[in-house]
Amino acid sequence: MDLAYLRAHPEHLPTFLTHQRIRETPVSGGDICTASRLTLDDGHSVFTKSWPERAARPAPDGFFTTEAAGLRWLRDADVVPVPEVLVALPELLALAWVEPGEPGPEAAEAFGRGLAGLHRAGAQAFGAEWTGFIGALPQDNTPEEGPWSSWFARRRLLPHLRASVDRGALTGATAALVEQVVNRVGEFGGDEPPSRVHGDLWSGNLLWGADGRVWLVDPAAHGGHRETDLAQLALFGGPPHLDRILAAYREAWPLADGWRERVPLHQLHLLLVHTALFGEAYAEAVSSAARAALRAPGRATVEQ
């Protein structure tokens, strides 16, 4: 199998893998899926991810095809590097291989400008036309016109808050703090038309390439708020040269007044995803983000 044959017959890839007709090398690929590098007969490499064989449950319906739809949508904007989708089947996803490289300030600045261009490409509505996932969790992508603040509370914060409480990851006090944020979300300002966002843009989903560019991978792509991508980027220590990324972004497309104060609000979404997925280890981060959002200038004080 060479790259031309794979593009023409993507449905044949599982058969070739089953019969070990392709050289396969395990690579790191995140917390959920099994990832491999395939070496084809013509020397091209391909990145694949599949649901672990020993997983307690099968892959959710549409899990890989949803990611493929999001990658294609981001790639269609043609302003920031996104790997080509080669195969999108219910059981696996295969992408063009991106050779890893070292982070650099020039790549960071180019990425910041490109990310601004991606967001400017926009979306027809908040949400998306495809089923939503973030990690292994379902995420409601039902398209809505907005406003952003009420959409964000209803479709992003509340579902993951409920899942976190049901799991026992959040105490009643922390859940009450998040509910205060939800109830006051209209006070935070910053409403904008929907941007074309990655949706899960922590630093682990940036791939610094050997070609001197920063590539986007593993999206939960949808129409959302551009500040959410930027706030997520700063979580968990952030990527190298984050200051250069943000400076280049703001030069290309300035942010609305108060964006710094809204960072905890936007980060709250991904932190709730983590309590829903991984449990109480992230509960303190959720509490801190909710308190910071409520104590931002112009916000009401936190209710005790």
Coordinates of C-alpha atoms in Angstrom, one line a residue:
M1 CA 0.0 0.0 0.0
D2 CA 1.3 3.4 -1.0
L3 CA -0.1 6.9 -0.3
A4 CA -1.9 7.1 -3.6
Y5 CA -3.6 3.7 -3.1
L6 CA -4.6 4.8 0.5
R7 CA -6.2 8.0 -0.7
A8 CA -8.1 6.0 -3.4
H9 CA -9.1 3.1 -1.1
P10 CA -9.2 4.4 2.5
E11 CA -11.6 1.6 3.5
H12 CA -8.9 -1.0 2.9
L13 CA -6.6 0.2 5.7
P14 CA -8.1 -1.9 8.5
T15 CA -7.6 -5.1 6.3
F16 CA -3.9 -4.2 5.7
L17 CA -3.3 -3.6 9.4
T18 CA -5.1 -6.8 10.4
H19 CA -2.9 -8.9 8.1
Q20 CA 0.2 -6.9 9.1
R21 CA 0.9 -5.7 5.6
I22 CA 2.1 -2.3 6.8
R23 CA 5.0 -1.5 9.1
E24 CA 3.4 -0.1 12.3
T25 CA 5.3 1.7 15.2
P26 CA 3.5 2.8 18.4
V27 CA 3.7 6.5 19.2
S28 CA 2.3 8.7 21.9
G29 CA -1.2 9.8 21.1
G30 CA -2.9 11.1 24.2
D31 CA -4.9 9.6 27.1
I32 CA -7.7 7.9 25.2
C33 CA -6.7 6.3 21.9
T34 CA -4.0 4.0 20.7
A35 CA -1.7 5.8 18.2
S36 CA 0.7 4.5 15.6
R37 CA 3.0 5.6 12.8
L38 CA 2.5 3.6 9.6
T39 CA 5.3 3.4 7.0
L40 CA 3.9 2.8 3.6
D41 CA 5.6 1.1 0.6
D42 CA 6.5 4.4 -1.0
G43 CA 8.2 5.6 2.2
H44 CA 5.4 8.0 3.3
S45 CA 4.4 7.9 6.9
V46 CA 0.8 8.1 8.2
F47 CA -0.4 8.8 11.8
T48 CA -3.3 6.6 12.9
K49 CA -5.4 6.6 16.1
S50 CA -7.9 3.8 17.1
W51 CA -10.0 2.9 20.1
P52 CA -8.0 0.6 22.5
E53 CA -8.8 -3.1 22.0
R54 CA -9.0 -3.6 25.7
A55 CA -11.2 -0.6 26.5
A56 CA -14.2 -1.3 28.8
R57 CA -16.6 0.0 26.1
P58 CA -16.5 0.5 22.4
A59 CA -15.8 3.8 20.7
P60 CA -18.9 6.1 20.8
D61 CA -20.7 6.3 17.5
G62 CA -19.2 9.0 15.3
F63 CA -16.1 9.4 17.5
F64 CA -13.5 9.4 14.7
T65 CA -15.7 10.7 11.9
T66 CA -16.5 13.7 14.1
E67 CA -12.9 14.5 14.6
A68 CA -12.3 14.1 10.9
A69 CA -15.1 16.6 10.1
G70 CA -13.6 19.1 12.5
L71 CA -10.1 18.7 11.1
R72 CA -11.4 19.3 7.6
W73 CA -13.4 22.3 8.6
L74 CA -10.3 23.9 10.3
R75 CA -8.1 23.0 7.3
D76 CA -10.6 24.5 4.9
A77 CA -9.8 27.9 6.4
D78 CA -6.3 27.5 4.9
V79 CA -4.7 29.9 7.4
V80 CA -3.1 27.5 10.0
P81 CA -1.5 24.1 9.4
V82 CA -3.9 21.1 10.0
P83 CA -3.0 17.6 9.0
E84 CA -4.8 16.1 6.0
V85 CA -7.4 13.5 6.8
L86 CA -6.6 10.4 4.8
V87 CA -9.0 7.8 6.4
A88 CA -12.0 8.4 8.6
L89 CA -13.8 5.2 9.5
P90 CA -15.9 4.2 12.6
E91 CA -12.9 2.3 14.1
L92 CA -10.0 4.5 13.2
L93 CA -8.6 7.8 11.9
A94 CA -5.5 8.2 9.7
L95 CA -3.8 11.6 9.1
A96 CA -0.8 12.7 7.1
W97 CA 2.3 12.4 9.2
V98 CA 3.8 15.6 10.6
E99 CA 7.5 15.2 11.5
P100 CA 8.0 16.7 15.0
G101 CA 10.4 19.6 15.6
E102 CA 11.5 22.0 18.2
P103 CA 9.5 25.0 19.4
G104 CA 10.7 28.4 18.3
P105 CA 9.7 32.0 18.6
E106 CA 9.2 32.6 14.9
A107 CA 6.9 29.6 14.6
A108 CA 5.0 30.8 17.7
E109 CA 4.4 34.2 16.1
A110 CA 3.3 32.7 12.8
F111 CA 0.9 30.5 14.7
G112 CA -0.6 33.4 16.6
R113 CA -1.3 35.2 13.4
G114 CA -2.7 32.1 11.8
L115 CA -4.9 31.4 14.8
A116 CA -6.4 34.9 14.5
G117 CA -7.0 34.1 10.8
L118 CA -8.7 30.8 11.7
H119 CA -11.0 32.5 14.1
R120 CA -11.8 35.2 11.6
A121 CA -13.0 32.5 9.2
G122 CA -16.0 32.3 11.4
A123 CA -18.9 29.9 11.7
Q124 CA -22.6 30.0 10.7
A125 CA -23.7 29.5 14.3
F126 CA -22.5 28.5 17.7
G127 CA -22.1 24.7 17.7
A128 CA -21.6 22.6 14.6
E129 CA -23.3 20.4 12.0
W130 CA -21.6 17.3 13.4
T131 CA -21.9 15.4 16.7
G132 CA -19.7 16.8 19.4
F133 CA -17.0 15.2 21.5
I134 CA -14.3 16.5 23.7
G135 CA -12.0 13.8 24.8
A136 CA -14.3 10.8 25.1
L137 CA -17.2 12.9 26.4
P138 CA -20.2 13.8 24.2
Q139 CA -20.6 17.5 23.7
D140 CA -23.8 19.1 22.5
N141 CA -23.1 20.9 19.2
T142 CA -26.7 21.7 18.3
P143 CA -26.3 24.9 16.2
E144 CA -27.7 28.1 17.8
E145 CA -27.5 31.8 16.9
G146 CA -26.6 32.8 20.4
P147 CA -25.9 35.1 22.2
W148 CA -22.7 33.4 23.0
S149 CA -23.0 33.8 26.8
S150 CA -26.2 31.9 27.2
W151 CA -25.1 29.3 24.6
F152 CA -21.8 28.8 26.5
A153 CA -23.6 28.3 29.8
R154 CA -26.3 25.9 28.5
R155 CA -24.2 23.8 26.0
R156 CA -20.7 23.9 27.6
L157 CA -20.7 24.6 31.3
L158 CA -23.9 23.0 32.6
P159 CA -23.6 19.5 30.9
H160 CA -20.0 19.0 32.2
L161 CA -21.0 20.4 35.6
R162 CA -23.8 17.8 35.8
A163 CA -21.5 15.0 34.7
S164 CA -18.9 16.0 37.2
V165 CA -21.4 16.1 40.1
D166 CA -22.8 12.7 39.0
R167 CA -19.3 11.2 39.0
G168 CA -18.8 12.6 42.6
A169 CA -15.9 14.7 41.4
L170 CA -17.2 18.0 42.7
T171 CA -18.6 18.8 46.2
G172 CA -21.8 20.7 46.6
A173 CA -19.9 23.9 47.5
T174 CA -17.9 23.8 44.3
A175 CA -20.9 23.0 42.2
A176 CA -22.7 26.0 43.7
L177 CA -19.8 28.2 42.7
V178 CA -20.0 27.1 39.1
E179 CA -23.8 27.6 39.2
Q180 CA -23.2 31.2 40.3
V181 CA -21.0 31.6 37.2
V182 CA -23.8 30.1 35.0
N183 CA -26.4 32.3 36.5
R184 CA -24.4 35.4 36.0
V185 CA -22.8 34.6 32.7
G186 CA -24.6 37.5 31.0
E187 CA -22.7 39.9 33.3
F188 CA -19.2 39.0 31.9
G189 CA -19.5 40.8 28.6
G190 CA -17.4 39.9 25.5
D191 CA -20.3 38.5 23.4
E192 CA -19.1 38.1 19.8
P193 CA -20.4 36.4 16.6
P194 CA -19.2 32.7 16.4
S195 CA -15.6 32.1 15.5
R196 CA -14.1 29.0 13.9
V197 CA -12.5 27.5 17.0
H198 CA -10.4 24.4 17.8
G199 CA -12.3 23.9 21.0
D200 CA -9.7 21.8 23.0
L201 CA -6.7 24.0 22.5
W202 CA -4.4 23.1 25.4
S203 CA -0.7 22.9 24.6
G204 CA -0.8 19.2 24.1
N205 CA -2.9 19.7 21.0
L206 CA -0.2 21.9 19.3
L207 CA 2.3 20.0 17.3
W208 CA 5.6 21.8 16.7
G209 CA 6.7 20.6 13.3
A210 CA 10.2 20.1 11.8
D211 CA 9.0 22.4 9.0
G212 CA 9.1 25.3 11.4
R213 CA 5.3 25.5 11.7
V214 CA 2.8 24.8 14.5
W215 CA 0.1 22.3 13.6
L216 CA -3.4 21.9 15.1
V217 CA -4.4 18.3 16.1
D218 CA -7.1 16.6 18.2
P219 CA -9.8 19.3 17.9
A220 CA -13.3 19.6 19.3
A221 CA -14.0 22.0 16.5
H222 CA -17.2 24.1 16.4
G223 CA -18.4 27.7 16.2
G224 CA -17.5 29.2 19.5
H225 CA -15.8 32.2 21.2
R226 CA -12.2 32.9 20.1
E227 CA -11.3 33.8 23.7
T228 CA -12.1 30.2 24.7
D229 CA -9.2 28.9 22.5
L230 CA -6.8 31.5 23.9
A231 CA -7.8 30.8 27.5
Q232 CA -7.4 27.1 27.0
L233 CA -4.0 27.6 25.5
A234 CA -2.8 29.1 28.8
L235 CA -4.0 26.1 30.9
F236 CA -1.7 23.4 32.4
G237 CA 1.5 25.5 32.0
G238 CA 0.8 26.6 28.4
P239 CA 3.0 26.0 25.4
P240 CA 6.5 27.4 24.8
H241 CA 6.5 31.0 23.7
L242 CA 2.9 31.6 24.7
D243 CA 3.7 35.3 25.1
R244 CA 4.8 35.5 21.5
I245 CA 1.7 33.6 20.3
L246 CA -0.6 36.0 22.2
A247 CA 1.2 39.1 21.1
A248 CA 1.1 38.1 17.4
Y249 CA -2.6 37.2 17.7
R250 CA -3.5 40.5 19.3
E251 CA -1.5 42.4 16.7
A252 CA -3.4 40.5 13.9
W253 CA -6.9 40.8 15.6
P254 CA -7.1 42.8 18.9
L255 CA -9.2 41.3 21.7
A256 CA -12.3 43.0 23.2
D257 CA -11.9 45.0 26.5
G258 CA -12.0 42.8 29.6
W259 CA -10.6 39.7 27.8
R260 CA -8.0 39.1 30.6
E261 CA -10.7 39.1 33.3
R262 CA -12.7 36.6 31.2
V263 CA -9.9 34.0 31.0
P264 CA -11.1 32.0 34.1
L265 CA -14.6 31.9 32.7
H266 CA -13.4 30.4 29.4
Q267 CA -11.0 28.0 31.2
L268 CA -13.9 26.7 33.3
H269 CA -15.2 24.7 30.4
L270 CA -12.1 22.6 29.9
L271 CA -11.6 22.2 33.6
L272 CA -15.1 20.8 34.0
V273 CA -14.4 18.4 31.2
H274 CA -11.4 17.2 33.3
T275 CA -13.4 16.6 36.4
A276 CA -16.1 14.8 34.4
L277 CA -13.4 12.6 32.7
F278 CA -10.7 12.2 35.4
G279 CA -12.4 13.0 38.7
E280 CA -11.7 15.1 41.8
A281 CA -8.1 15.7 41.1
Y282 CA -9.2 18.8 39.1
A283 CA -11.8 19.9 41.6
E284 CA -9.6 22.6 43.2
A285 CA -8.8 24.0 39.7
V286 CA -12.5 24.3 39.0
S287 CA -13.2 26.0 42.3
S288 CA -10.3 28.5 41.7
A289 CA -11.4 29.3 38.2
A290 CA -15.0 29.9 39.3
R291 CA -14.0 32.1 42.1
A292 CA -11.6 34.1 39.9
A293 CA -14.4 34.6 37.3
L294 CA -16.8 35.8 40.0
R295 CA -14.2 38.2 41.5
A296 CA -13.2 39.8 38.3
P297 CA -13.7 43.6 38.1
G298 CA -17.3 44.5 37.5
R299 CA -18.6 41.1 38.7
A300 CA -20.8 40.5 41.7
T301 CA -18.9 39.2 44.7
V302 CA -18.9 35.5 45.4
E303 CA -21.8 34.3 47.5
Q304 CA -20.6 32.4 50.6

